[in-house]
Amino acid sequence: MWKKLSIGAAGLEITEITSADGVAIGRVKKIKLADKIAALTLLMRHLGLLNDKVKVQGDAENPLTLLVKQLQGTSIKPVANPLPDNDDLAA
């Protein structure tokens, strides 16, 4: 039984309960189980099966780069003949 338990156990703590005069009444056994999900996640990262890091590069596939390229040259261009001011009309 201990061999099967040791596969998933991360720790074992045994405490003996005694009475006021020092006679042993019983034992408390605490078994801490290993976190299998975290172990599998670390294994998958090590083997390259899990990549949760996002890489942002400056290539044409980057949506922000495409947006900046689309917006270049679309600003309001100055007019060749500006409109007269109100002061010019009153004179």
N, C-alpha and C. Protein backbone atom coordinates (compact mmCIF):
# COMPACT_ATOMS: atom_id res chain seq x y z
N MET A 1 0.81 -1.19 0.00
CA MET A 1 0.00 0.00 0.00
C MET A 1 0.86 1.26 0.00
N TRP A 2 1.94 1.30 0.76
CA TRP A 2 2.78 2.48 0.84
C TRP A 2 3.46 2.77 -0.49
N LYS A 3 3.73 1.73 -1.27
CA LYS A 3 4.38 1.95 -2.56
C LYS A 3 3.43 2.68 -3.51
N LYS A 4 2.16 2.29 -3.52
CA LYS A 4 1.17 2.96 -4.36
C LYS A 4 0.92 4.38 -3.89
N LEU A 5 0.91 4.58 -2.59
CA LEU A 5 0.66 5.91 -2.03
C LEU A 5 1.81 6.86 -2.30
N SER A 6 3.02 6.35 -2.32
CA SER A 6 4.19 7.22 -2.49
C SER A 6 4.25 7.85 -3.88
N ILE A 7 3.51 7.30 -4.84
CA ILE A 7 3.52 7.88 -6.19
C ILE A 7 2.85 9.26 -6.19
N GLY A 8 1.75 9.41 -5.47
CA GLY A 8 1.02 10.67 -5.47
C GLY A 8 1.23 11.51 -4.23
N ALA A 9 2.02 11.01 -3.27
CA ALA A 9 2.19 11.73 -2.00
C ALA A 9 3.38 12.69 -2.09
N ALA A 10 3.17 13.90 -1.57
CA ALA A 10 4.26 14.86 -1.51
C ALA A 10 4.85 14.94 -0.11
N GLY A 11 4.10 14.51 0.89
CA GLY A 11 4.59 14.56 2.26
C GLY A 11 3.73 13.72 3.18
N LEU A 12 4.31 13.34 4.29
CA LEU A 12 3.62 12.52 5.28
C LEU A 12 4.02 13.02 6.66
N GLU A 13 3.02 13.25 7.51
CA GLU A 13 3.27 13.72 8.87
C GLU A 13 2.48 12.85 9.83
N ILE A 14 3.17 12.28 10.81
CA ILE A 14 2.53 11.44 11.81
C ILE A 14 2.75 12.07 13.18
N THR A 15 1.65 12.32 13.89
CA THR A 15 1.70 12.92 15.22
C THR A 15 1.06 11.97 16.21
N GLU A 16 1.73 11.75 17.33
CA GLU A 16 1.18 10.86 18.35
C GLU A 16 0.45 11.67 19.41
N ILE A 17 -0.77 11.26 19.72
CA ILE A 17 -1.59 11.93 20.73
C ILE A 17 -1.39 11.21 22.06
N THR A 18 -1.06 11.99 23.09
CA THR A 18 -0.84 11.42 24.43
C THR A 18 -1.78 12.07 25.44
N SER A 19 -2.05 11.35 26.49
CA SER A 19 -2.89 11.89 27.57
C SER A 19 -2.05 12.76 28.49
N ALA A 20 -2.67 13.32 29.53
CA ALA A 20 -1.97 14.22 30.45
C ALA A 20 -0.85 13.50 31.19
N ASP A 21 -1.00 12.19 31.46
CA ASP A 21 0.05 11.47 32.18
C ASP A 21 1.07 10.82 31.25
N GLY A 22 1.00 11.09 29.93
CA GLY A 22 2.02 10.62 29.00
C GLY A 22 1.70 9.30 28.32
N VAL A 23 0.53 8.76 28.50
CA VAL A 23 0.15 7.49 27.86
C VAL A 23 -0.33 7.79 26.43
N ALA A 24 0.16 7.00 25.48
CA ALA A 24 -0.22 7.19 24.08
C ALA A 24 -1.68 6.79 23.88
N ILE A 25 -2.46 7.72 23.31
CA ILE A 25 -3.88 7.46 23.05
C ILE A 25 -4.07 7.06 21.59
N GLY A 26 -3.37 7.69 20.70
CA GLY A 26 -3.52 7.38 19.28
C GLY A 26 -2.56 8.18 18.43
N ARG A 27 -2.73 8.08 17.12
CA ARG A 27 -1.86 8.78 16.16
C ARG A 27 -2.72 9.52 15.14
N VAL A 28 -2.22 10.64 14.69
CA VAL A 28 -2.84 11.40 13.60
C VAL A 28 -1.89 11.33 12.42
N LYS A 29 -2.40 10.84 11.30
CA LYS A 29 -1.58 10.73 10.09
C LYS A 29 -2.10 11.73 9.05
N LYS A 30 -1.22 12.59 8.59
CA LYS A 30 -1.57 13.58 7.56
C LYS A 30 -0.76 13.28 6.31
N ILE A 31 -1.46 13.14 5.20
CA ILE A 31 -0.80 12.86 3.93
C ILE A 31 -1.07 14.04 3.00
N LYS A 32 0.00 14.65 2.50
CA LYS A 32 -0.12 15.76 1.55
C LYS A 32 0.06 15.20 0.15
N LEU A 33 -0.96 15.38 -0.69
CA LEU A 33 -0.91 14.86 -2.05
C LEU A 33 -0.23 15.85 -2.99
N ALA A 34 0.43 15.32 -3.98
CA ALA A 34 1.14 16.15 -4.96
C ALA A 34 0.14 16.79 -5.92
N ASP A 35 0.47 17.99 -6.40
CA ASP A 35 -0.37 18.70 -7.37
C ASP A 35 -0.03 18.18 -8.76
N LYS A 36 -0.86 17.29 -9.27
CA LYS A 36 -0.56 16.65 -10.56
C LYS A 36 -0.79 17.59 -11.73
N ILE A 37 -1.74 18.52 -11.61
CA ILE A 37 -2.01 19.46 -12.70
C ILE A 37 -0.80 20.37 -12.92
N ALA A 38 -0.22 20.87 -11.85
CA ALA A 38 0.96 21.74 -11.98
C ALA A 38 2.14 20.96 -12.56
N ALA A 39 2.30 19.71 -12.15
CA ALA A 39 3.40 18.90 -12.68
C ALA A 39 3.22 18.64 -14.17
N LEU A 40 2.00 18.36 -14.59
CA LEU A 40 1.75 18.14 -16.02
C LEU A 40 1.93 19.42 -16.83
N THR A 41 1.54 20.55 -16.27
CA THR A 41 1.72 21.83 -16.96
C THR A 41 3.20 22.13 -17.16
N LEU A 42 3.99 21.93 -16.13
CA LEU A 42 5.44 22.15 -16.25
C LEU A 42 6.06 21.20 -17.26
N LEU A 43 5.62 19.96 -17.27
CA LEU A 43 6.14 18.98 -18.23
C LEU A 43 5.78 19.38 -19.66
N MET A 44 4.55 19.83 -19.87
CA MET A 44 4.14 20.24 -21.21
C MET A 44 4.91 21.47 -21.68
N ARG A 45 5.18 22.42 -20.78
CA ARG A 45 5.99 23.59 -21.16
C ARG A 45 7.41 23.17 -21.52
N HIS A 46 7.96 22.23 -20.75
CA HIS A 46 9.33 21.77 -21.02
C HIS A 46 9.42 21.08 -22.37
N LEU A 47 8.41 20.30 -22.73
CA LEU A 47 8.43 19.58 -23.99
C LEU A 47 7.99 20.44 -25.17
N GLY A 48 7.53 21.66 -24.91
CA GLY A 48 7.11 22.56 -25.97
C GLY A 48 5.69 22.32 -26.43
N LEU A 49 4.91 21.60 -25.68
CA LEU A 49 3.52 21.33 -26.06
C LEU A 49 2.58 22.44 -25.62
N LEU A 50 3.01 23.26 -24.69
CA LEU A 50 2.18 24.35 -24.19
C LEU A 50 2.97 25.64 -24.30
N ASN A 51 2.45 26.56 -25.09
CA ASN A 51 3.11 27.85 -25.26
C ASN A 51 2.09 28.93 -24.94
N ASP A 52 2.14 29.48 -23.74
CA ASP A 52 1.19 30.49 -23.32
C ASP A 52 1.77 31.90 -23.38
N LYS A 53 2.89 32.05 -24.04
CA LYS A 53 3.49 33.37 -24.21
C LYS A 53 3.20 33.87 -25.62
N VAL A 54 2.73 35.10 -25.71
CA VAL A 54 2.36 35.68 -27.00
C VAL A 54 3.54 36.51 -27.51
N LYS A 55 3.91 36.30 -28.77
CA LYS A 55 4.98 37.07 -29.38
C LYS A 55 4.37 38.10 -30.32
N VAL A 56 4.75 39.36 -30.13
CA VAL A 56 4.29 40.43 -31.00
C VAL A 56 5.49 40.90 -31.80
N GLN A 57 5.38 40.78 -33.10
CA GLN A 57 6.49 41.16 -33.97
C GLN A 57 6.03 42.27 -34.90
N GLY A 58 6.97 42.98 -35.47
CA GLY A 58 6.66 44.10 -36.34
C GLY A 58 6.47 43.71 -37.79
N ASP A 59 5.92 42.56 -38.07
CA ASP A 59 5.72 42.14 -39.45
C ASP A 59 4.35 42.61 -39.95
N ALA A 60 4.03 42.31 -41.20
CA ALA A 60 2.78 42.76 -41.81
C ALA A 60 1.56 42.06 -41.22
N GLU A 61 1.73 40.97 -40.51
CA GLU A 61 0.60 40.25 -39.93
C GLU A 61 0.12 40.89 -38.64
N ASN A 62 0.90 41.80 -38.10
CA ASN A 62 0.52 42.48 -36.87
C ASN A 62 -0.61 43.47 -37.19
N PRO A 63 -1.78 43.35 -36.53
CA PRO A 63 -2.90 44.24 -36.85
C PRO A 63 -2.61 45.71 -36.59
N LEU A 64 -1.81 46.02 -35.58
CA LEU A 64 -1.50 47.41 -35.29
C LEU A 64 -0.64 48.02 -36.40
N THR A 65 0.30 47.25 -36.91
CA THR A 65 1.14 47.72 -38.01
C THR A 65 0.30 47.97 -39.26
N LEU A 66 -0.64 47.07 -39.55
CA LEU A 66 -1.51 47.26 -40.70
C LEU A 66 -2.39 48.51 -40.55
N LEU A 67 -2.88 48.77 -39.36
CA LEU A 67 -3.72 49.95 -39.12
C LEU A 67 -2.91 51.23 -39.33
N VAL A 68 -1.69 51.26 -38.84
CA VAL A 68 -0.85 52.45 -39.01
C VAL A 68 -0.56 52.68 -40.48
N LYS A 69 -0.31 51.62 -41.24
CA LYS A 69 -0.05 51.77 -42.67
C LYS A 69 -1.28 52.28 -43.41
N GLN A 70 -2.48 51.85 -42.98
CA GLN A 70 -3.70 52.31 -43.63
C GLN A 70 -3.96 53.79 -43.33
N LEU A 71 -3.61 54.23 -42.13
CA LEU A 71 -3.90 55.61 -41.73
C LEU A 71 -2.88 56.61 -42.26
N GLN A 72 -1.74 56.15 -42.71
CA GLN A 72 -0.74 57.08 -43.22
C GLN A 72 -1.24 57.73 -44.50
N GLY A 73 -1.16 59.03 -44.56
CA GLY A 73 -1.56 59.77 -45.76
C GLY A 73 -3.05 60.04 -45.83
N THR A 74 -3.82 59.69 -44.82
CA THR A 74 -5.26 59.94 -44.86
C THR A 74 -5.65 61.15 -44.03
N SER A 75 -4.68 61.92 -43.58
CA SER A 75 -5.01 63.10 -42.79
C SER A 75 -5.58 64.19 -43.72
N ILE A 76 -6.16 65.22 -43.13
CA ILE A 76 -6.75 66.31 -43.92
C ILE A 76 -5.62 67.12 -44.55
N LYS A 77 -5.70 67.27 -45.85
CA LYS A 77 -4.67 67.98 -46.59
C LYS A 77 -5.04 69.48 -46.66
N PRO A 78 -4.04 70.36 -46.66
CA PRO A 78 -4.34 71.79 -46.73
C PRO A 78 -4.95 72.17 -48.08
N VAL A 79 -5.81 73.19 -48.06
CA VAL A 79 -6.47 73.67 -49.27
C VAL A 79 -5.56 74.68 -49.96
N ALA A 80 -5.54 74.68 -51.29
CA ALA A 80 -4.67 75.59 -52.02
C ALA A 80 -5.10 77.04 -51.83
N ASN A 81 -6.39 77.33 -51.87
CA ASN A 81 -6.91 78.68 -51.69
C ASN A 81 -7.70 78.71 -50.40
N PRO A 82 -7.13 79.26 -49.33
CA PRO A 82 -7.86 79.27 -48.07
C PRO A 82 -9.08 80.19 -48.13
N LEU A 83 -10.08 79.90 -47.33
CA LEU A 83 -11.28 80.73 -47.27
C LEU A 83 -10.93 82.08 -46.65
N PRO A 84 -11.60 83.15 -47.10
CA PRO A 84 -11.31 84.47 -46.52
C PRO A 84 -11.83 84.58 -45.09
N ASP A 85 -11.14 85.35 -44.28
CA ASP A 85 -11.56 85.58 -42.90
C ASP A 85 -12.77 86.52 -42.89
N ASN A 86 -13.43 86.60 -41.77
CA ASN A 86 -14.56 87.51 -41.61
C ASN A 86 -14.12 88.98 -41.70
N ASP A 87 -12.88 89.27 -41.31
CA ASP A 87 -12.37 90.63 -41.39
C ASP A 87 -12.25 91.11 -42.82
N ASP A 88 -11.89 90.18 -43.73
CA ASP A 88 -11.74 90.55 -45.13
C ASP A 88 -13.10 90.84 -45.77
N LEU A 89 -14.15 90.17 -45.31
CA LEU A 89 -15.47 90.38 -45.89
C LEU A 89 -16.07 91.72 -45.47
N ALA A 90 -15.76 92.18 -44.24
CA ALA A 90 -16.33 93.43 -43.73
C ALA A 90 -15.73 94.64 -44.41
N ALA A 91 -14.57 94.57 -44.94
CA ALA A 91 -13.91 95.73 -45.53
C ALA A 91 -14.35 96.07 -46.88
